[in-house]
Amino acid sequence: MAAMAAGGGAPGGKRANARLPPEVGRIVFVKNLPFKITPDEMYDIFGKFGAIRQIRLGTNNKETRGTAFVVYEDIFDAKNAVDHLSGFNIGGRYLIVLYHQQARATKKMDQKKKKEEIDELKNKYGVE
């Protein structure tokens, strides 16, 4: 019965038995967005692929400008968006659409923290 709900109610439907790669998730990371894109435009573009729970646009911060996180209600909608919007041209920019990988983001933060700790120790002991 749970398989029917996941498959949209169609017995033997593709979604009920579909196997997804392990990196697929409901959260999609988007890069190379035009800086002036509005939240309404994001909902128009990404909403065509399914119900959206949340969109988080990057701020004016140099590292996050032109990026966004799109959280879909359904994992299959997120997969459909990644499949169809990667390389899509918006405002003369080609989108890079990836699945958000929490472990990878955490690892990057850990490396940055470790580098800061090493630099701090080098300064403390006068090592170049």
mmCIF file of C-alpha atoms in Angstrom:
data_model
loop_
_atom_site.group_PDB
_atom_site.id
_atom_site.type_symbol
_atom_site.label_atom_id
_atom_site.label_comp_id
_atom_site.label_asym_id
_atom_site.label_seq_id
_atom_site.Cartn_x
_atom_site.Cartn_y
_atom_site.Cartn_z
ATOM 1 C CA MET A 1 0.000 0.000 0.000
ATOM 2 C CA ALA A 2 2.902 2.370 0.726
ATOM 3 C CA ALA A 3 4.316 1.626 -2.726
ATOM 4 C CA MET A 4 1.074 2.760 -4.314
ATOM 5 C CA ALA A 5 1.196 6.056 -2.424
ATOM 6 C CA ALA A 6 4.789 6.630 -3.528
ATOM 7 C CA GLY A 7 3.877 5.740 -7.092
ATOM 8 C CA GLY A 8 1.135 8.304 -7.323
ATOM 9 C CA GLY A 9 -1.571 5.644 -6.996
ATOM 10 C CA ALA A 10 -0.832 3.910 -10.295
ATOM 11 C CA PRO A 11 -0.387 0.142 -9.839
ATOM 12 C CA GLY A 12 2.874 -0.945 -11.400
ATOM 13 C CA GLY A 13 3.820 2.700 -12.029
ATOM 14 C CA LYS A 14 7.414 3.635 -12.660
ATOM 15 C CA ARG A 15 7.739 5.692 -9.473
ATOM 16 C CA ALA A 16 6.626 2.859 -7.186
ATOM 17 C CA ASN A 17 9.531 0.617 -8.208
ATOM 18 C CA ALA A 18 12.077 3.250 -9.237
ATOM 19 C CA ARG A 19 15.537 2.948 -7.744
ATOM 20 C CA LEU A 20 17.371 6.207 -7.304
ATOM 21 C CA PRO A 21 21.118 6.764 -6.973
ATOM 22 C CA PRO A 22 22.264 7.368 -3.371
ATOM 23 C CA GLU A 23 23.107 11.051 -3.994
ATOM 24 C CA VAL A 24 19.522 11.905 -4.949
ATOM 25 C CA GLY A 25 17.695 13.908 -2.305
ATOM 26 C CA ARG A 26 14.884 16.417 -1.917
ATOM 27 C CA ILE A 27 17.313 19.353 -1.603
ATOM 28 C CA VAL A 28 18.730 20.776 -4.828
ATOM 29 C CA PHE A 29 21.703 23.179 -4.934
ATOM 30 C CA VAL A 30 21.684 25.704 -7.791
ATOM 31 C CA LYS A 31 24.745 27.680 -8.933
ATOM 32 C CA ASN A 32 25.343 30.337 -11.591
ATOM 33 C CA LEU A 33 22.001 32.098 -11.097
ATOM 34 C CA PRO A 34 21.630 35.686 -12.316
ATOM 35 C CA PHE A 35 22.218 37.985 -9.335
ATOM 36 C CA LYS A 36 18.930 39.814 -9.923
ATOM 37 C CA ILE A 37 16.662 36.746 -10.009
ATOM 38 C CA THR A 38 13.617 37.096 -7.751
ATOM 39 C CA PRO A 39 12.059 34.457 -5.500
ATOM 40 C CA ASP A 40 8.906 34.560 -7.667
ATOM 41 C CA GLU A 41 10.976 33.751 -10.764
ATOM 42 C CA MET A 42 12.620 30.878 -8.890
ATOM 43 C CA TYR A 43 9.216 29.448 -7.930
ATOM 44 C CA ASP A 44 8.044 29.797 -11.550
ATOM 45 C CA ILE A 45 11.081 27.956 -12.934
ATOM 46 C CA PHE A 46 11.515 25.237 -10.308
ATOM 47 C CA GLY A 47 7.826 24.850 -9.440
ATOM 48 C CA LYS A 48 7.147 23.323 -12.863
ATOM 49 C CA PHE A 49 8.748 20.110 -11.622
ATOM 50 C CA GLY A 50 6.751 19.667 -8.420
ATOM 51 C CA ALA A 51 5.672 21.073 -5.089
ATOM 52 C CA ILE A 52 8.343 23.178 -3.404
ATOM 53 C CA ARG A 53 8.698 23.327 0.358
ATOM 54 C CA GLN A 54 11.286 26.128 0.449
ATOM 55 C CA ILE A 55 13.686 28.192 -1.663
ATOM 56 C CA ARG A 56 16.708 29.846 -0.079
ATOM 57 C CA LEU A 57 18.445 32.378 -2.322
ATOM 58 C CA GLY A 58 22.051 33.341 -1.631
ATOM 59 C CA THR A 59 22.542 36.730 0.006
ATOM 60 C CA ASN A 60 24.763 39.561 -1.139
ATOM 61 C CA ASN A 61 27.671 37.684 0.429
ATOM 62 C CA LYS A 62 30.384 37.139 -2.194
ATOM 63 C CA GLU A 63 30.424 33.357 -1.585
ATOM 64 C CA THR A 64 26.663 32.790 -1.840
ATOM 65 C CA ARG A 65 25.558 35.259 -4.510
ATOM 66 C CA GLY A 66 24.103 33.498 -7.535
ATOM 67 C CA THR A 67 23.294 30.346 -5.573
ATOM 68 C CA ALA A 68 20.142 28.861 -4.075
ATOM 69 C CA PHE A 69 18.778 25.811 -2.315
ATOM 70 C CA VAL A 70 15.446 24.449 -3.509
ATOM 71 C CA VAL A 71 13.705 21.964 -1.219
ATOM 72 C CA TYR A 72 11.074 19.806 -2.904
ATOM 73 C CA GLU A 73 8.285 17.903 -1.175
ATOM 74 C CA ASP A 74 9.039 14.774 -3.228
ATOM 75 C CA ILE A 75 12.411 13.237 -4.084
ATOM 76 C CA PHE A 76 11.213 12.355 -7.604
ATOM 77 C CA ASP A 77 10.354 16.012 -8.282
ATOM 78 C CA ALA A 78 13.876 17.011 -7.223
ATOM 79 C CA LYS A 79 15.354 14.397 -9.563
ATOM 80 C CA ASN A 80 13.179 15.654 -12.413
ATOM 81 C CA ALA A 81 14.327 19.250 -11.786
ATOM 82 C CA VAL A 82 18.013 18.271 -11.761
ATOM 83 C CA ASP A 83 17.574 16.242 -14.950
ATOM 84 C CA HIS A 84 15.794 19.055 -16.818
ATOM 85 C CA LEU A 85 17.324 22.274 -15.460
ATOM 86 C CA SER A 86 21.050 21.465 -15.525
ATOM 87 C CA GLY A 87 22.433 23.645 -18.307
ATOM 88 C CA PHE A 88 19.185 25.645 -18.623
ATOM 89 C CA ASN A 89 19.854 29.231 -19.760
ATOM 90 C CA ILE A 90 18.419 31.995 -17.578
ATOM 91 C CA GLY A 91 19.414 35.591 -18.251
ATOM 92 C CA GLY A 92 22.416 34.527 -20.329
ATOM 93 C CA ARG A 93 23.717 32.181 -17.610
ATOM 94 C CA TYR A 94 23.674 28.398 -17.725
ATOM 95 C CA LEU A 95 22.429 26.869 -14.480
ATOM 96 C CA ILE A 96 24.382 24.263 -12.570
ATOM 97 C CA VAL A 97 21.855 22.145 -10.685
ATOM 98 C CA LEU A 98 23.130 19.496 -8.248
ATOM 99 C CA TYR A 99 21.841 17.451 -5.346
ATOM 100 C CA HIS A 100 22.789 18.935 -1.995
ATOM 101 C CA GLN A 101 25.204 16.641 -0.173
ATOM 102 C CA GLN A 102 25.345 17.481 3.527
ATOM 103 C CA ALA A 103 28.375 15.269 4.185
ATOM 104 C CA ARG A 104 30.381 17.075 1.515
ATOM 105 C CA ALA A 105 29.434 20.535 2.856
ATOM 106 C CA THR A 106 30.342 19.488 6.409
ATOM 107 C CA LYS A 107 33.683 18.082 5.249
ATOM 108 C CA LYS A 108 34.516 21.392 3.552
ATOM 109 C CA MET A 109 33.687 23.275 6.768
ATOM 110 C CA ASP A 110 35.824 20.856 8.815
ATOM 111 C CA GLN A 111 38.800 21.381 6.491
ATOM 112 C CA LYS A 112 38.452 25.147 6.776
ATOM 113 C CA LYS A 113 38.285 24.901 10.576
ATOM 114 C CA LYS A 114 41.366 22.641 10.697
ATOM 115 C CA LYS A 115 43.329 25.043 8.500
ATOM 116 C CA GLU A 116 42.436 27.906 10.843
ATOM 117 C CA GLU A 117 43.582 25.832 13.836
ATOM 118 C CA ILE A 118 46.894 25.007 12.128
ATOM 119 C CA ASP A 119 47.451 28.667 11.219
ATOM 120 C CA GLU A 120 46.703 29.638 14.812
ATOM 121 C CA LEU A 121 49.247 27.107 16.121
ATOM 122 C CA LYS A 122 51.853 28.286 13.606
ATOM 123 C CA ASN A 123 51.376 31.871 14.782
ATOM 124 C CA LYS A 124 51.524 30.805 18.433
ATOM 125 C CA TYR A 125 54.847 28.986 17.991
ATOM 126 C CA GLY A 126 56.323 31.322 15.373
ATOM 127 C CA VAL A 127 56.493 28.707 12.612
ATOM 128 C CA GLU A 128 56.267 29.807 8.973
#
